[in-house]
Amino acid sequence: MDLRIKALKKHYESKSVLDINQLHISKGTFLGIIGPNGAGKSTLVKILSNVEDATSGEILYNGGGFSNELSKDMTLVFQKPYLLRTTVYNNIAYPLQLRKLDQAEIDNRVISMMKTMEIMELKDQKAWTLSGGEAQKVALARALIFRPSLLILDEFTANIDPSSMVLLENTIKQFHEGYRPTIIMVTHNIQQAKRLCSHVAFMINGKIVEYGEMNEVIFNSQNTDTQKFISGEILI
Ligand SMILES: Nc1ncnc2c1ncn2[C@@H]1O[C@H](COP(=O)(O)OP(=O)(O)OP(=O)(O)O)[C@@H](O)[C@H]1O
Ligand SMILES: [Mg+2]
């Protein structure tokens, strides 16, 4: 999916939390969004996903406005995963049931996804009994299962242990290589962004202070705030 943002603003009462003049995310881009707490990253991805309204401005999806049809082709994995009050299997199968795939195809895809993500043993467990990391894996599986053209991830590895992180990163990488969706990923982890993303946007105080191809921004940043952020992260 191709995205164009124009003069996008979000205010909470008198406080401005988002102010993006323009941004073009072309089809197939894997964009990392990096920035300090409160920079407006989650606000931006919620607005892009139509979960929240902007105060003003415009977003074009493949050149047009948001529609029901589009909403079936995109998804957001929230910073705090939200699951349905049912089993893990049913959570992952749900997007395919909505799209009326036949039961055999649903079963094949869900089982294969659970194997890939190493969560087969959670198949019949109730979603509300999962640990934080397990819930994040299920939320990601549910997002990938219907192969969206726009996948938006908000800190999807926040509660994930290092070995599961490699697994989840590889799963997403393979999804991107296989289906060439547009992916927008909010992360605090610059190393993770370097491993996965083709492009990166640095956000500070609601604004995108730098945007470009990953290597160009990381190795040849033109912005002093971005430079400080990059060197601070790498020192950790
Ligand atoms: N409903 C709300 N009412 C008032 N202020 C809000 C509301 N939602 C978000 N904010 C403010 O908007 C700003 C941006 O929040 P946002 O969640 O987008 O930040 P973020 O970049 O995702 O941060 P983090 O890295 O901590 O997740 C913050 O200062 C937050 O307090
Ligand atoms: Mg956030």
XYZ file of C-alpha atoms and ligand atoms in Angstrom:
268
model
C 0.000 0.000 0.000
C 1.186 3.521 -0.814
C 0.693 6.207 1.855
C 0.879 9.983 1.628
C 0.579 12.211 4.679
C -0.183 15.891 4.214
C -0.232 18.572 6.932
C -1.246 16.057 9.596
C -1.874 17.498 13.066
C -3.151 16.158 16.352
C -3.966 18.271 19.409
C -5.136 17.196 22.845
C -6.884 20.354 24.051
C -4.188 22.978 23.534
C -1.282 20.508 23.450
C 0.144 19.658 20.022
C 1.376 16.043 19.915
C 1.703 15.544 16.164
C 2.662 17.903 13.355
C 3.831 16.299 10.121
C 4.036 18.480 7.052
C 4.429 15.704 4.527
C 5.579 12.123 4.283
C 5.403 9.632 1.420
C 5.713 5.933 2.239
C 5.802 4.043 -1.045
C 4.498 0.512 -1.567
C 6.824 -2.156 -0.196
C 8.705 0.199 2.142
C 9.698 -1.205 5.547
C 9.752 1.945 7.668
C 11.117 2.157 11.193
C 9.837 4.972 13.409
C 12.198 5.849 16.231
C 11.994 8.540 18.881
C 11.854 9.217 22.625
C 8.860 8.526 24.895
C 5.978 10.849 24.154
C 7.303 11.804 20.693
C 3.959 10.949 19.073
C 4.860 7.614 17.478
C 1.833 5.669 18.757
C -0.428 8.627 17.997
C 0.825 8.654 14.396
C 0.324 4.921 13.843
C -3.136 4.985 15.444
C -4.168 7.786 13.098
C -2.701 5.920 10.103
C -4.725 2.856 11.158
C -7.891 4.946 11.479
C -8.166 3.959 15.156
C -7.892 7.619 16.116
C -8.863 10.810 14.259
C -6.422 13.546 13.345
C -7.270 17.122 14.321
C -6.507 18.227 10.761
C -4.678 17.115 7.638
C -4.981 14.354 5.104
C -3.809 10.781 4.550
C -4.015 9.195 1.101
C -4.055 5.408 0.864
C -3.104 4.312 -2.667
C -4.039 7.845 -3.720
C -7.513 7.850 -2.123
C -9.300 8.201 1.188
C -9.829 5.558 3.853
C -12.506 2.970 3.088
C -13.977 -0.269 4.415
C -12.288 -2.122 1.603
C -8.890 -0.727 2.651
C -9.463 -1.553 6.294
C -9.628 -5.251 5.341
C -6.150 -4.996 3.861
C -4.337 -3.404 6.802
C -3.807 -3.908 10.506
C -2.163 -2.421 13.581
C -0.533 -4.487 16.297
C -0.916 -2.297 19.375
C 1.820 -1.482 21.885
C -0.450 -3.151 24.456
C -1.801 -6.181 22.576
C -5.549 -6.507 22.448
C -6.926 -10.039 22.116
C -10.441 -11.450 21.887
C -11.819 -13.289 24.937
C -11.404 -16.719 23.427
C -8.678 -19.287 22.705
C -5.366 -18.585 20.999
C -6.494 -20.616 17.964
C -9.715 -18.606 17.611
C -7.855 -15.313 17.962
C -5.519 -16.181 15.090
C -8.294 -17.694 12.945
C -10.615 -14.695 13.400
C -9.324 -12.475 10.525
C -9.671 -15.435 8.125
C -13.204 -16.219 9.336
C -14.132 -12.568 8.769
C -12.841 -12.893 5.213
C -14.862 -16.084 4.774
C -12.036 -18.466 3.863
C -13.081 -22.110 3.965
C -12.473 -24.041 7.177
C -9.759 -26.339 5.773
C -7.739 -23.364 4.503
C -8.196 -21.562 7.839
C -7.002 -24.617 9.731
C -3.945 -25.048 7.492
C -2.896 -21.452 7.763
C -3.452 -21.133 11.518
C -1.582 -24.340 12.354
C 1.288 -23.402 10.054
C 1.499 -19.910 11.597
C 1.461 -21.332 15.143
C 4.286 -23.724 14.204
C 6.344 -20.905 12.649
C 5.904 -18.797 15.766
C 6.462 -21.749 18.117
C 3.173 -21.280 19.965
C 1.497 -24.613 19.139
C 1.359 -25.550 22.830
C -0.808 -22.456 23.452
C -3.423 -23.486 20.852
C -6.339 -24.048 23.259
C -5.260 -21.668 26.006
C -7.564 -18.743 26.786
C -6.075 -15.472 25.583
C -6.495 -13.702 28.944
C -4.258 -16.265 30.664
C -1.240 -15.626 28.405
C 1.968 -13.960 29.564
C 2.819 -10.550 28.086
C 5.251 -11.960 25.532
C 2.933 -14.824 24.557
C 0.095 -12.344 24.003
C 2.362 -10.279 21.748
C 3.202 -13.362 19.680
C -0.496 -14.194 19.272
C -1.290 -10.593 18.286
C 1.458 -10.708 15.663
C 0.289 -14.099 14.354
C -3.261 -12.713 14.028
C -1.905 -9.730 12.067
C 0.243 -11.758 9.667
C -2.299 -14.514 9.049
C -4.349 -12.570 6.477
C -1.265 -11.154 4.676
C -2.166 -7.450 4.866
C -0.746 -4.934 2.362
C -0.153 -2.534 5.241
C 1.157 -3.895 8.535
C 1.738 -1.458 11.385
C 3.622 -2.635 14.467
C 3.933 -0.577 17.650
C 6.853 -1.916 19.722
C 5.924 -5.514 18.957
C 8.992 -6.932 20.730
C 8.705 -4.849 23.918
C 8.022 -7.901 26.152
C 9.853 -10.468 24.054
C 12.930 -12.423 25.207
C 16.053 -12.360 22.977
C 15.600 -15.776 21.352
C 11.906 -15.178 20.613
C 12.877 -11.772 19.245
C 15.074 -13.402 16.596
C 12.191 -15.719 15.705
C 9.660 -12.885 15.417
C 12.034 -10.665 13.442
C 12.712 -13.516 11.002
C 8.982 -14.205 10.656
C 8.346 -10.574 9.760
C 11.327 -10.442 7.426
C 10.039 -13.508 5.560
C 6.555 -11.996 5.359
C 8.044 -8.815 3.869
C 10.221 -10.697 1.389
C 7.380 -13.031 0.392
C 4.500 -10.590 -0.044
C 6.174 -7.150 -0.269
C 3.665 -5.368 1.989
C 4.293 -1.897 3.351
C 5.398 -2.238 6.973
C 5.604 0.565 9.529
C 7.326 -0.441 12.736
C 7.689 1.713 15.850
C 10.732 0.656 17.864
C 13.135 1.954 20.491
C 15.745 -0.482 19.275
C 17.981 1.042 16.604
C 19.742 -2.282 16.058
C 16.370 -3.904 15.361
C 15.484 -1.147 12.904
C 18.836 -1.644 11.171
C 18.206 -5.379 10.891
C 14.738 -5.020 9.377
C 13.972 -1.626 7.876
C 14.626 -0.122 4.459
C 13.778 3.398 5.681
C 13.722 5.196 9.008
C 11.937 8.244 10.433
C 13.126 9.967 13.602
C 10.386 11.674 15.600
C 10.843 14.266 18.322
C 8.058 16.390 19.858
C 5.483 15.312 17.289
C 7.645 16.134 14.290
C 9.634 13.986 11.909
C 13.073 15.528 12.231
C 14.750 13.182 9.771
C 13.560 10.641 7.208
C 15.398 8.596 4.622
C 16.933 5.301 3.643
C 18.206 3.430 6.683
C 21.931 3.473 5.926
C 21.895 7.081 4.809
C 20.276 8.277 8.052
C 22.269 6.041 10.396
C 25.677 6.739 8.858
C 25.157 10.197 7.429
C 22.592 11.912 9.665
C 22.051 15.591 8.929
C 20.222 16.343 12.169
C 21.975 16.938 15.488
C 19.095 15.560 17.585
C 19.057 12.386 15.506
C 22.837 12.068 15.829
C 22.597 12.334 19.623
C 19.829 9.751 19.684
C 21.764 7.335 17.466
C 25.009 7.610 19.426
C 23.155 7.327 22.760
C 21.392 4.166 21.651
C 24.509 2.546 20.257
C 26.441 3.153 23.489
C 23.927 1.115 25.517
N -5.766 10.802 25.136
C -4.746 11.649 25.370
N -4.940 12.802 26.060
C -3.930 13.668 26.278
N -2.657 13.483 25.865
C -2.419 12.347 25.183
C -3.431 11.376 24.911
N -2.873 10.357 24.207
C -1.569 10.681 24.068
N -1.298 11.861 24.660
C 0.027 12.535 24.696
O 0.522 12.588 23.378
C 1.933 12.487 23.406
C 2.359 11.433 22.402
O 1.967 10.168 22.886
P 2.333 8.824 22.128
O 1.680 7.708 22.846
O 2.028 9.001 20.685
O 3.936 8.773 22.320
P 4.974 7.666 21.867
O 5.964 8.322 20.979
O 4.265 6.484 21.330
O 5.711 7.310 23.251
P 6.239 5.906 23.855
O 7.614 5.720 23.277
O 6.308 6.177 25.315
O 5.280 4.830 23.494
C 2.336 12.181 24.838
O 2.817 13.364 25.428
C 1.031 11.733 25.489
O 1.009 12.076 26.853
Mg 4.053 4.552 22.003
